[in-house]
Amino acid sequence: MSAPARVLVVDDSPTMRGLISAVLSADPEVNVIGQAGDALEAREAIKRLNPDVVTLDIEMPNMNGLDFLEKIMRLRPMPVIMVSTMTHRGAEATLAALEIGAFDCVGKPQPGEIRPFGDLVEKVKAAARTQRNFAKPAAPAAVTPPAVADFRVGRKIVAIGSSTGGVEALIAVLQKFPANCPPTVITQHMPPTFTKSFSERLNRLCAPVVEEATDGARLEIGKVYLAPGGERHLQVSNASAPCCRLVERGPVNGHRPSVDVLFDSVAELAGRNAVGVILTGMGRDGAAGLLKMRHAGARTLGQNEKTCVVYGMPRVAYELGAVEQQLPLAAIGEEILKMTAARKEGTE
C-alpha cells in the first residue's frame, strides 16, 4: 500500500477548514498534515510541510486564491484542488484557476447536501498519484482555426467526453475548430452552475458558437453543445432532425451527466456518421460508450497518456479496444476535422 496522500487545507474560514479536514481524514489513504487561513500562512506551511496536494479557497484575505495559485505554479508547482462557492462568480474564478493549472475543483457544500464536497477525496488521491509536471502551463501559441471557406463540413456528429483536466483540454481542441465546425456535443464532469460559465468562456475563446445544451436544441453546423452539470444527462435523438435531449436518470459511473450516456445515444443515432473523442479524466466513464460507438462504425480518438492530466478514462477506453487512435492533445482538434470533412465528390 502506498503512503497516504499528504494534504494542506487552505481556507479563511475555520469552520470550512474543519469540514474539509474531517471529510479527508475519514479516508485512511489521506493524511491532513496542516491547515492555513490565508496565503501567507499557506506559503510558510508549504515550505515547512511539503504537502503532496493543497486544497485552496478562492476568496481569502491578503491575497486571493487565484493570485496565490499563480505563484504556486510559477515558484513551486504542485497539485492544487480549488474549493469554490457554487455561484456564477465562483464558477468564473474556478475556471480561471483551472486554466492557470489547478488540478481540479469541487464546490462548497450547499444546505441539505447529502455528500459534502462530492468526490474531493478521490480527486485528492488522484492528484497525489499523478506524475504530471505541475508547472504553470505555457502560454498557448496563437491558434488560427481554418477559415470557413477552407473547411467543407460533412454530415458527421462529434461527441467528446472529459473530466479532470478537461477545461484546458477542451479549449485546446475547440480552438482548432472553424466557425462552420461539425455539430459537436460534449459532456464534461463539472459541478452544477459551472457549465453555464464554462460554455460562455468557450464561446468567447473559440470560433464556433458554444452554448449550454437545452432540451430539444437542434444540432447545427457551427455549434457546440455542452451538457449542463448536475441534474440530467445529455443525449442526442431524432435521426431525421438530430437534437439534444436532457434526460432525468440516476448517476451513471457515479456521474450525472455521464459520458457513457452521451456516447451510447450517439452510437444509436449516428453510427458511422459520428466521431467519438475521450479526453483526460479520472475513472472509466465513457470507455464503454466509446466502444459502442466504434462497434457502430464511428471513428474514435483518445488523448495519449503524456498529455493527460489524469490518464484514467482514456486508458480504460484504450484497453477496451474503444480507441482507434491515441494522439497528443495538440493533434486531436485537427484530426477531428480530417475525420469530419466532406469528401470532394460529396458529403459523408
mmCIF file of N, CA and C in Angstrom, residues 48-167:
data_model
loop_
_atom_site.group_PDB
_atom_site.id
_atom_site.type_symbol
_atom_site.label_atom_id
_atom_site.label_comp_id
_atom_site.label_asym_id
_atom_site.label_seq_id
_atom_site.Cartn_x
_atom_site.Cartn_y
_atom_site.Cartn_z
ATOM 1 N N ARG A 48 7.325 24.373 4.983
ATOM 2 C CA ARG A 48 7.634 23.556 6.164
ATOM 3 C C ARG A 48 7.195 22.109 6.011
ATOM 4 N N LEU A 49 6.033 21.891 5.402
ATOM 5 C CA LEU A 49 5.414 20.568 5.409
ATOM 6 C C LEU A 49 5.577 19.791 4.102
ATOM 7 N N ASN A 50 5.829 20.495 3.005
ATOM 8 C CA ASN A 50 5.991 19.850 1.707
ATOM 9 C C ASN A 50 4.835 18.895 1.387
ATOM 10 N N PRO A 51 3.608 19.398 1.294
ATOM 11 C CA PRO A 51 2.453 18.535 1.047
ATOM 12 C C PRO A 51 2.455 17.955 -0.370
ATOM 13 N N ASP A 52 1.736 16.859 -0.541
ATOM 14 C CA ASP A 52 1.537 16.297 -1.881
ATOM 15 C C ASP A 52 0.483 17.088 -2.645
ATOM 16 N N VAL A 53 -0.539 17.560 -1.909
ATOM 17 C CA VAL A 53 -1.694 18.229 -2.520
ATOM 18 C C VAL A 53 -2.114 19.383 -1.620
ATOM 19 N N VAL A 54 -2.591 20.465 -2.235
ATOM 20 C CA VAL A 54 -3.165 21.586 -1.491
ATOM 21 C C VAL A 54 -4.617 21.759 -1.922
ATOM 22 N N THR A 55 -5.531 21.915 -0.950
ATOM 23 C CA THR A 55 -6.881 22.369 -1.294
ATOM 24 C C THR A 55 -6.912 23.870 -1.005
ATOM 25 N N LEU A 56 -7.472 24.646 -1.944
ATOM 26 C CA LEU A 56 -7.325 26.099 -1.875
ATOM 27 C C LEU A 56 -8.662 26.803 -2.097
ATOM 28 N N ASP A 57 -9.006 27.672 -1.163
ATOM 29 C CA ASP A 57 -10.176 28.539 -1.300
ATOM 30 C C ASP A 57 -9.836 29.666 -2.279
ATOM 31 N N ILE A 58 -10.853 30.216 -2.929
ATOM 32 C CA ILE A 58 -10.623 31.313 -3.862
ATOM 33 C C ILE A 58 -10.721 32.667 -3.162
ATOM 34 N N GLU A 59 -11.748 32.833 -2.319
ATOM 35 C CA GLU A 59 -11.951 34.100 -1.628
ATOM 36 C C GLU A 59 -11.217 34.081 -0.295
ATOM 37 N N MET A 60 -10.065 34.805 -0.221
ATOM 38 C CA MET A 60 -9.280 34.844 1.013
ATOM 39 C C MET A 60 -8.727 36.254 1.226
ATOM 40 N N PRO A 61 -8.444 36.615 2.481
ATOM 41 C CA PRO A 61 -7.825 37.913 2.745
ATOM 42 C C PRO A 61 -6.348 37.920 2.357
ATOM 43 N N ASN A 62 -5.775 39.114 2.269
ATOM 44 C CA ASN A 62 -4.356 39.345 1.968
ATOM 45 C C ASN A 62 -3.996 39.043 0.510
ATOM 46 N N MET A 63 -4.336 37.868 0.047
ATOM 47 C CA MET A 63 -4.094 37.510 -1.357
ATOM 48 C C MET A 63 -5.140 36.486 -1.758
ATOM 49 N N ASN A 64 -5.880 36.737 -2.853
ATOM 50 C CA ASN A 64 -6.931 35.785 -3.221
ATOM 51 C C ASN A 64 -6.325 34.503 -3.785
ATOM 52 N N GLY A 65 -7.186 33.488 -3.868
ATOM 53 C CA GLY A 65 -6.708 32.173 -4.269
ATOM 54 C C GLY A 65 -6.111 32.125 -5.657
ATOM 55 N N LEU A 66 -6.648 32.923 -6.592
ATOM 56 C CA LEU A 66 -6.116 32.917 -7.950
ATOM 57 C C LEU A 66 -4.690 33.455 -7.988
ATOM 58 N N ASP A 67 -4.462 34.561 -7.299
ATOM 59 C CA ASP A 67 -3.110 35.122 -7.279
ATOM 60 C C ASP A 67 -2.132 34.164 -6.601
ATOM 61 N N PHE A 68 -2.588 33.531 -5.511
ATOM 62 C CA PHE A 68 -1.710 32.595 -4.817
ATOM 63 C C PHE A 68 -1.439 31.356 -5.667
ATOM 64 N N LEU A 69 -2.456 30.876 -6.366
ATOM 65 C CA LEU A 69 -2.270 29.728 -7.250
ATOM 66 C C LEU A 69 -1.241 30.038 -8.331
ATOM 67 N N GLU A 70 -1.317 31.229 -8.897
ATOM 68 C CA GLU A 70 -0.358 31.609 -9.934
ATOM 69 C C GLU A 70 1.063 31.575 -9.385
ATOM 70 N N LYS A 71 1.232 32.022 -8.147
ATOM 71 C CA LYS A 71 2.561 31.996 -7.527
ATOM 72 C C LYS A 71 3.015 30.559 -7.275
ATOM 73 N N ILE A 72 2.098 29.709 -6.821
ATOM 74 C CA ILE A 72 2.452 28.300 -6.600
ATOM 75 C C ILE A 72 2.937 27.673 -7.904
ATOM 76 N N MET A 73 2.173 27.883 -8.984
ATOM 77 C CA MET A 73 2.511 27.252 -10.256
ATOM 78 C C MET A 73 3.815 27.800 -10.839
ATOM 79 N N ARG A 74 4.141 29.027 -10.520
ATOM 80 C CA ARG A 74 5.366 29.632 -11.040
ATOM 81 C C ARG A 74 6.583 29.275 -10.198
ATOM 82 N N LEU A 75 6.395 29.236 -8.854
ATOM 83 C CA LEU A 75 7.535 29.085 -7.965
ATOM 84 C C LEU A 75 7.720 27.671 -7.407
ATOM 85 N N ARG A 76 6.614 26.964 -7.197
ATOM 86 C CA ARG A 76 6.711 25.628 -6.587
ATOM 87 C C ARG A 76 5.555 24.762 -7.074
ATOM 88 N N PRO A 77 5.583 24.355 -8.342
ATOM 89 C CA PRO A 77 4.429 23.658 -8.932
ATOM 90 C C PRO A 77 4.043 22.404 -8.159
ATOM 91 N N MET A 78 2.737 22.248 -7.933
ATOM 92 C CA MET A 78 2.218 21.090 -7.226
ATOM 93 C C MET A 78 0.721 20.984 -7.499
ATOM 94 N N PRO A 79 0.119 19.809 -7.223
ATOM 95 C CA PRO A 79 -1.324 19.662 -7.456
ATOM 96 C C PRO A 79 -2.133 20.505 -6.468
ATOM 97 N N VAL A 80 -3.039 21.326 -7.011
ATOM 98 C CA VAL A 80 -3.921 22.165 -6.209
ATOM 99 C C VAL A 80 -5.361 21.904 -6.624
ATOM 100 N N ILE A 81 -6.220 21.652 -5.638
ATOM 101 C CA ILE A 81 -7.646 21.472 -5.902
ATOM 102 C C ILE A 81 -8.396 22.677 -5.341
ATOM 103 N N MET A 82 -9.113 23.381 -6.197
ATOM 104 C CA MET A 82 -9.840 24.573 -5.791
ATOM 105 C C MET A 82 -11.164 24.182 -5.127
ATOM 106 N N VAL A 83 -11.477 24.849 -4.027
ATOM 107 C CA VAL A 83 -12.751 24.644 -3.328
ATOM 108 C C VAL A 83 -13.511 25.962 -3.444
ATOM 109 N N SER A 84 -14.599 25.942 -4.209
ATOM 110 C CA SER A 84 -15.246 27.175 -4.628
ATOM 111 C C SER A 84 -16.699 27.242 -4.209
ATOM 112 N N THR A 85 -17.209 28.458 -4.060
ATOM 113 C CA THR A 85 -18.653 28.639 -3.864
ATOM 114 C C THR A 85 -19.369 28.324 -5.165
ATOM 115 N N MET A 86 -20.597 27.823 -5.050
ATOM 116 C CA MET A 86 -21.370 27.412 -6.227
ATOM 117 C C MET A 86 -22.152 28.606 -6.781
ATOM 118 N N THR A 87 -21.441 29.657 -7.120
ATOM 119 C CA THR A 87 -22.073 30.852 -7.659
ATOM 120 C C THR A 87 -21.461 31.158 -9.022
ATOM 121 N N HIS A 88 -22.090 32.078 -9.752
ATOM 122 C CA HIS A 88 -21.545 32.458 -11.056
ATOM 123 C C HIS A 88 -20.144 33.033 -10.890
ATOM 124 N N ARG A 89 -19.973 33.898 -9.886
ATOM 125 C CA ARG A 89 -18.662 34.489 -9.645
ATOM 126 C C ARG A 89 -17.655 33.410 -9.263
ATOM 127 N N GLY A 90 -18.072 32.494 -8.402
ATOM 128 C CA GLY A 90 -17.184 31.407 -8.012
ATOM 129 C C GLY A 90 -16.804 30.527 -9.186
ATOM 130 N N ALA A 91 -17.772 30.276 -10.080
ATOM 131 C CA ALA A 91 -17.510 29.455 -11.255
ATOM 132 C C ALA A 91 -16.502 30.127 -12.173
ATOM 133 N N GLU A 92 -16.662 31.425 -12.416
ATOM 134 C CA GLU A 92 -15.734 32.156 -13.275
ATOM 135 C C GLU A 92 -14.312 32.081 -12.723
ATOM 136 N N ALA A 93 -14.176 32.292 -11.422
ATOM 137 C CA ALA A 93 -12.856 32.260 -10.799
ATOM 138 C C ALA A 93 -12.259 30.860 -10.860
ATOM 139 N N THR A 94 -13.079 29.845 -10.638
ATOM 140 C CA THR A 94 -12.580 28.477 -10.667
ATOM 141 C C THR A 94 -12.113 28.088 -12.061
ATOM 142 N N LEU A 95 -12.855 28.489 -13.078
ATOM 143 C CA LEU A 95 -12.442 28.190 -14.448
ATOM 144 C C LEU A 95 -11.115 28.863 -14.768
ATOM 145 N N ALA A 96 -10.939 30.085 -14.290
ATOM 146 C CA ALA A 96 -9.651 30.754 -14.473
ATOM 147 C C ALA A 96 -8.544 29.978 -13.767
ATOM 148 N N ALA A 97 -8.838 29.444 -12.569
ATOM 149 C CA ALA A 97 -7.854 28.656 -11.825
ATOM 150 C C ALA A 97 -7.467 27.391 -12.585
ATOM 151 N N LEU A 98 -8.433 26.739 -13.203
ATOM 152 C CA LEU A 98 -8.143 25.525 -13.958
ATOM 153 C C LEU A 98 -7.262 25.837 -15.163
ATOM 154 N N GLU A 99 -7.463 26.992 -15.762
ATOM 155 C CA GLU A 99 -6.606 27.382 -16.873
ATOM 156 C C GLU A 99 -5.192 27.720 -16.395
ATOM 157 N N ILE A 100 -5.073 28.273 -15.193
ATOM 158 C CA ILE A 100 -3.753 28.577 -14.634
ATOM 159 C C ILE A 100 -2.981 27.290 -14.351
ATOM 160 N N GLY A 101 -3.700 26.212 -14.010
ATOM 161 C CA GLY A 101 -3.020 24.947 -13.760
ATOM 162 C C GLY A 101 -3.522 24.160 -12.577
ATOM 163 N N ALA A 102 -4.645 24.582 -11.959
ATOM 164 C CA ALA A 102 -5.215 23.789 -10.867
ATOM 165 C C ALA A 102 -5.572 22.392 -11.372
ATOM 166 N N PHE A 103 -5.424 21.418 -10.500
ATOM 167 C CA PHE A 103 -5.696 20.026 -10.875
ATOM 168 C C PHE A 103 -7.181 19.807 -11.147
ATOM 169 N N ASP A 104 -8.037 20.301 -10.249
ATOM 170 C CA ASP A 104 -9.480 20.122 -10.390
ATOM 171 C C ASP A 104 -10.167 21.057 -9.407
ATOM 172 N N CYS A 105 -11.490 20.950 -9.332
ATOM 173 C CA CYS A 105 -12.244 21.807 -8.427
ATOM 174 C C CYS A 105 -13.377 21.015 -7.797
ATOM 175 N N VAL A 106 -13.836 21.475 -6.637
ATOM 176 C CA VAL A 106 -15.060 20.966 -6.016
ATOM 177 C C VAL A 106 -15.831 22.171 -5.487
ATOM 178 N N GLY A 107 -17.130 22.006 -5.353
ATOM 179 C CA GLY A 107 -17.952 23.078 -4.812
ATOM 180 C C GLY A 107 -18.080 22.978 -3.304
ATOM 181 N N LYS A 108 -18.241 24.126 -2.668
ATOM 182 C CA LYS A 108 -18.520 24.120 -1.234
ATOM 183 C C LYS A 108 -19.924 23.592 -1.003
ATOM 184 N N PRO A 109 -20.174 22.956 0.140
ATOM 185 C CA PRO A 109 -21.465 22.297 0.364
ATOM 186 C C PRO A 109 -22.631 23.283 0.367
ATOM 187 N N GLN A 110 -23.750 22.798 -0.132
ATOM 188 C CA GLN A 110 -24.997 23.547 -0.097
ATOM 189 C C GLN A 110 -25.874 22.981 1.023
ATOM 190 N N PRO A 111 -26.827 23.766 1.541
ATOM 191 C CA PRO A 111 -27.716 23.259 2.602
ATOM 192 C C PRO A 111 -28.425 21.974 2.177
ATOM 193 N N GLY A 112 -28.394 20.982 3.057
ATOM 194 C CA GLY A 112 -29.081 19.723 2.788
ATOM 195 C C GLY A 112 -28.340 18.783 1.862
ATOM 196 N N GLU A 113 -27.129 19.123 1.482
ATOM 197 C CA GLU A 113 -26.383 18.265 0.568
ATOM 198 C C GLU A 113 -26.015 16.956 1.253
ATOM 199 N N ILE A 114 -26.258 15.847 0.556
ATOM 200 C CA ILE A 114 -26.056 14.519 1.146
ATOM 201 C C ILE A 114 -24.569 14.179 1.236
ATOM 202 N N ARG A 115 -23.819 14.568 0.232
ATOM 203 C CA ARG A 115 -22.396 14.199 0.176
ATOM 204 C C ARG A 115 -21.551 15.467 0.030
ATOM 205 N N PRO A 116 -21.236 16.126 1.158
ATOM 206 C CA PRO A 116 -20.479 17.374 1.085
ATOM 207 C C PRO A 116 -19.142 17.196 0.368
ATOM 208 N N PHE A 117 -18.824 18.145 -0.480
ATOM 209 C CA PHE A 117 -17.571 18.184 -1.236
ATOM 210 C C PHE A 117 -17.470 17.089 -2.295
ATOM 211 N N GLY A 118 -18.579 16.401 -2.584
ATOM 212 C CA GLY A 118 -18.594 15.456 -3.697
ATOM 213 C C GLY A 118 -17.465 14.457 -3.659
ATOM 214 N N ASP A 119 -16.718 14.391 -4.760
ATOM 215 C CA ASP A 119 -15.643 13.396 -4.864
ATOM 216 C C ASP A 119 -14.281 14.008 -4.544
ATOM 217 N N LEU A 120 -14.251 14.925 -3.564
ATOM 218 C CA LEU A 120 -12.993 15.559 -3.171
ATOM 219 C C LEU A 120 -11.938 14.529 -2.784
ATOM 220 N N VAL A 121 -12.320 13.529 -1.989
ATOM 221 C CA VAL A 121 -11.348 12.531 -1.532
ATOM 222 C C VAL A 121 -10.704 11.827 -2.727
ATOM 223 N N GLU A 122 -11.521 11.399 -3.687
ATOM 224 C CA GLU A 122 -10.993 10.710 -4.859
ATOM 225 C C GLU A 122 -10.073 11.627 -5.669
ATOM 226 N N LYS A 123 -10.448 12.888 -5.757
ATOM 227 C CA LYS A 123 -9.621 13.829 -6.515
ATOM 228 C C LYS A 123 -8.288 14.075 -5.817
ATOM 229 N N VAL A 124 -8.306 14.165 -4.508
ATOM 230 C CA VAL A 124 -7.061 14.348 -3.762
ATOM 231 C C VAL A 124 -6.141 13.157 -3.977
ATOM 232 N N LYS A 125 -6.684 11.950 -3.902
ATOM 233 C CA LYS A 125 -5.840 10.761 -4.080
ATOM 234 C C LYS A 125 -5.297 10.673 -5.502
ATOM 235 N N ALA A 126 -6.131 11.029 -6.478
ATOM 236 C CA ALA A 126 -5.665 11.023 -7.868
ATOM 237 C C ALA A 126 -4.584 12.082 -8.080
ATOM 238 N N ALA A 127 -4.767 13.246 -7.465
ATOM 239 C CA ALA A 127 -3.769 14.310 -7.591
ATOM 240 C C ALA A 127 -2.438 13.884 -6.999
ATOM 241 N N ALA A 128 -2.485 13.192 -5.874
ATOM 242 C CA ALA A 128 -1.255 12.735 -5.231
ATOM 243 C C ALA A 128 -0.535 11.673 -6.067
ATOM 244 N N ARG A 129 -1.304 10.882 -6.805
ATOM 245 C CA ARG A 129 -0.714 9.798 -7.610
ATOM 246 C C ARG A 129 -0.159 10.279 -8.940
ATOM 247 N N THR A 130 -0.706 11.357 -9.448
ATOM 248 C CA THR A 130 -0.376 11.732 -10.821
ATOM 249 C C THR A 130 1.092 12.072 -10.966
ATOM 250 N N GLN A 131 1.621 11.768 -12.117
ATOM 251 C CA GLN A 131 3.018 12.070 -12.423
ATOM 252 C C GLN A 131 3.144 13.338 -13.253
ATOM 253 N N ARG A 132 2.028 14.067 -13.405
ATOM 254 C CA ARG A 132 2.062 15.269 -14.226
ATOM 255 C C ARG A 132 3.046 16.289 -13.657
ATOM 256 N N ASN A 133 3.755 16.979 -14.536
ATOM 257 C CA ASN A 133 4.592 18.096 -14.119
ATOM 258 C C ASN A 133 3.686 19.303 -13.915
ATOM 259 N N PHE A 134 3.533 19.725 -12.674
ATOM 260 C CA PHE A 134 2.586 20.793 -12.389
ATOM 261 C C PHE A 134 3.195 22.175 -12.556
ATOM 262 N N ALA A 135 3.970 22.336 -13.587
ATOM 263 C CA ALA A 135 4.439 23.677 -13.904
ATOM 264 C C ALA A 135 3.285 24.470 -14.481
ATOM 265 N N LYS A 136 3.362 25.781 -14.334
ATOM 266 C CA LYS A 136 2.338 26.637 -14.927
ATOM 267 C C LYS A 136 2.305 26.378 -16.419
ATOM 268 N N PRO A 137 1.106 26.140 -17.008
ATOM 269 C CA PRO A 137 1.041 25.869 -18.436
ATOM 270 C C PRO A 137 1.659 27.003 -19.245
ATOM 271 N N ALA A 138 2.413 26.622 -20.261
ATOM 272 C CA ALA A 138 2.992 27.649 -21.123
ATOM 273 C C ALA A 138 1.878 28.387 -21.839
ATOM 274 N N ALA A 139 2.100 29.648 -22.097
ATOM 275 C CA ALA A 139 1.091 30.414 -22.826
ATOM 276 C C ALA A 139 0.853 29.737 -24.162
ATOM 277 N N PRO A 140 -0.394 29.413 -24.489
ATOM 278 C CA PRO A 140 -0.663 28.697 -25.725
ATOM 279 C C PRO A 140 -0.280 29.530 -26.941
ATOM 280 N N ALA A 141 0.244 28.840 -27.942
ATOM 281 C CA ALA A 141 0.557 29.533 -29.178
ATOM 282 C C ALA A 141 -0.734 30.037 -29.806
ATOM 283 N N ALA A 142 -0.616 31.125 -30.511
ATOM 284 C CA ALA A 142 -1.806 31.676 -31.158
ATOM 285 C C ALA A 142 -2.388 30.639 -32.111
ATOM 286 N N VAL A 143 -3.668 30.369 -31.969
ATOM 287 C CA VAL A 143 -4.331 29.361 -32.782
ATOM 288 C C VAL A 143 -5.231 30.058 -33.787
ATOM 289 N N THR A 144 -4.997 29.791 -35.050
ATOM 290 C CA THR A 144 -5.861 30.337 -36.091
ATOM 291 C C THR A 144 -6.660 29.189 -36.678
ATOM 292 N N PRO A 145 -7.953 29.087 -36.356
ATOM 293 C CA PRO A 145 -8.745 27.985 -36.898
ATOM 294 C C PRO A 145 -8.889 28.129 -38.402
ATOM 295 N N PRO A 146 -9.168 27.036 -39.095
ATOM 296 C CA PRO A 146 -9.364 27.127 -40.541
ATOM 297 C C PRO A 146 -10.478 28.116 -40.867
ATOM 298 N N ALA A 147 -10.292 28.834 -41.955
ATOM 299 C CA ALA A 147 -11.360 29.725 -42.402
ATOM 300 C C ALA A 147 -12.544 28.900 -42.879
ATOM 301 N N VAL A 148 -13.716 29.488 -42.800
ATOM 302 C CA VAL A 148 -14.929 28.781 -43.228
ATOM 303 C C VAL A 148 -14.776 28.262 -44.651
ATOM 304 N N ALA A 149 -14.190 29.075 -45.508
ATOM 305 C CA ALA A 149 -14.057 28.684 -46.910
ATOM 306 C C ALA A 149 -13.095 27.511 -47.102
ATOM 307 N N ASP A 150 -12.230 27.287 -46.123
ATOM 308 C CA ASP A 150 -11.224 26.229 -46.242
ATOM 309 C C ASP A 150 -11.678 24.890 -45.662
ATOM 310 N N PHE A 151 -12.847 24.856 -45.037
ATOM 311 C CA PHE A 151 -13.325 23.619 -44.427
ATOM 312 C C PHE A 151 -14.728 23.319 -44.920
ATOM 313 N N ARG A 152 -14.892 22.187 -45.574
ATOM 314 C CA ARG A 152 -16.203 21.748 -46.052
ATOM 315 C C ARG A 152 -16.700 20.671 -45.104
ATOM 316 N N VAL A 153 -17.648 21.035 -44.277
ATOM 317 C CA VAL A 153 -18.126 20.122 -43.252
ATOM 318 C C VAL A 153 -18.989 19.027 -43.865
ATOM 319 N N GLY A 154 -18.800 17.804 -43.360
ATOM 320 C CA GLY A 154 -19.617 16.684 -43.804
ATOM 321 C C GLY A 154 -20.850 16.525 -42.931
ATOM 322 N N ARG A 155 -21.325 15.309 -42.811
ATOM 323 C CA ARG A 155 -22.565 15.055 -42.073
ATOM 324 C C ARG A 155 -22.340 14.384 -40.732
ATOM 325 N N LYS A 156 -21.122 14.353 -40.281
ATOM 326 C CA LYS A 156 -20.835 13.648 -39.038
ATOM 327 C C LYS A 156 -21.121 14.508 -37.812
ATOM 328 N N ILE A 157 -21.477 13.833 -36.716
ATOM 329 C CA ILE A 157 -21.631 14.449 -35.396
ATOM 330 C C ILE A 157 -20.381 14.112 -34.586
ATOM 331 N N VAL A 158 -19.899 15.061 -33.818
ATOM 332 C CA VAL A 158 -18.749 14.837 -32.943
ATOM 333 C C VAL A 158 -19.236 14.784 -31.499
ATOM 334 N N ALA A 159 -18.791 13.773 -30.758
ATOM 335 C CA ALA A 159 -19.126 13.648 -29.337
ATOM 336 C C ALA A 159 -17.824 13.567 -28.545
ATOM 337 N N ILE A 160 -17.704 14.399 -27.504
ATOM 338 C CA ILE A 160 -16.478 14.478 -26.713
ATOM 339 C C ILE A 160 -16.813 14.282 -25.236
ATOM 340 N N GLY A 161 -15.999 13.491 -24.546
ATOM 341 C CA GLY A 161 -16.146 13.305 -23.104
ATOM 342 C C GLY A 161 -14.851 13.633 -22.392
ATOM 343 N N SER A 162 -14.953 14.305 -21.231
ATOM 344 C CA SER A 162 -13.759 14.687 -20.481
ATOM 345 C C SER A 162 -14.105 14.892 -19.025
ATOM 346 N N SER A 163 -13.067 14.924 -18.193
ATOM 347 C CA SER A 163 -13.264 15.130 -16.760
ATOM 348 C C SER A 163 -12.089 15.939 -16.220
ATOM 349 N N THR A 164 -11.354 15.431 -15.260
ATOM 350 C CA THR A 164 -10.245 16.169 -14.662
ATOM 351 C C THR A 164 -9.235 16.574 -15.735
ATOM 352 N N GLY A 165 -8.943 17.873 -15.810
ATOM 353 C CA GLY A 165 -8.064 18.396 -16.852
ATOM 354 C C GLY A 165 -8.801 18.801 -18.100
ATOM 355 N N GLY A 166 -10.116 18.607 -18.108
ATOM 356 C CA GLY A 166 -10.889 18.842 -19.317
ATOM 357 C C GLY A 166 -11.037 20.293 -19.725
ATOM 358 N N VAL A 167 -10.943 21.210 -18.771
ATOM 359 C CA VAL A 167 -11.081 22.623 -19.135
ATOM 360 C C VAL A 167 -9.988 23.021 -20.123
#
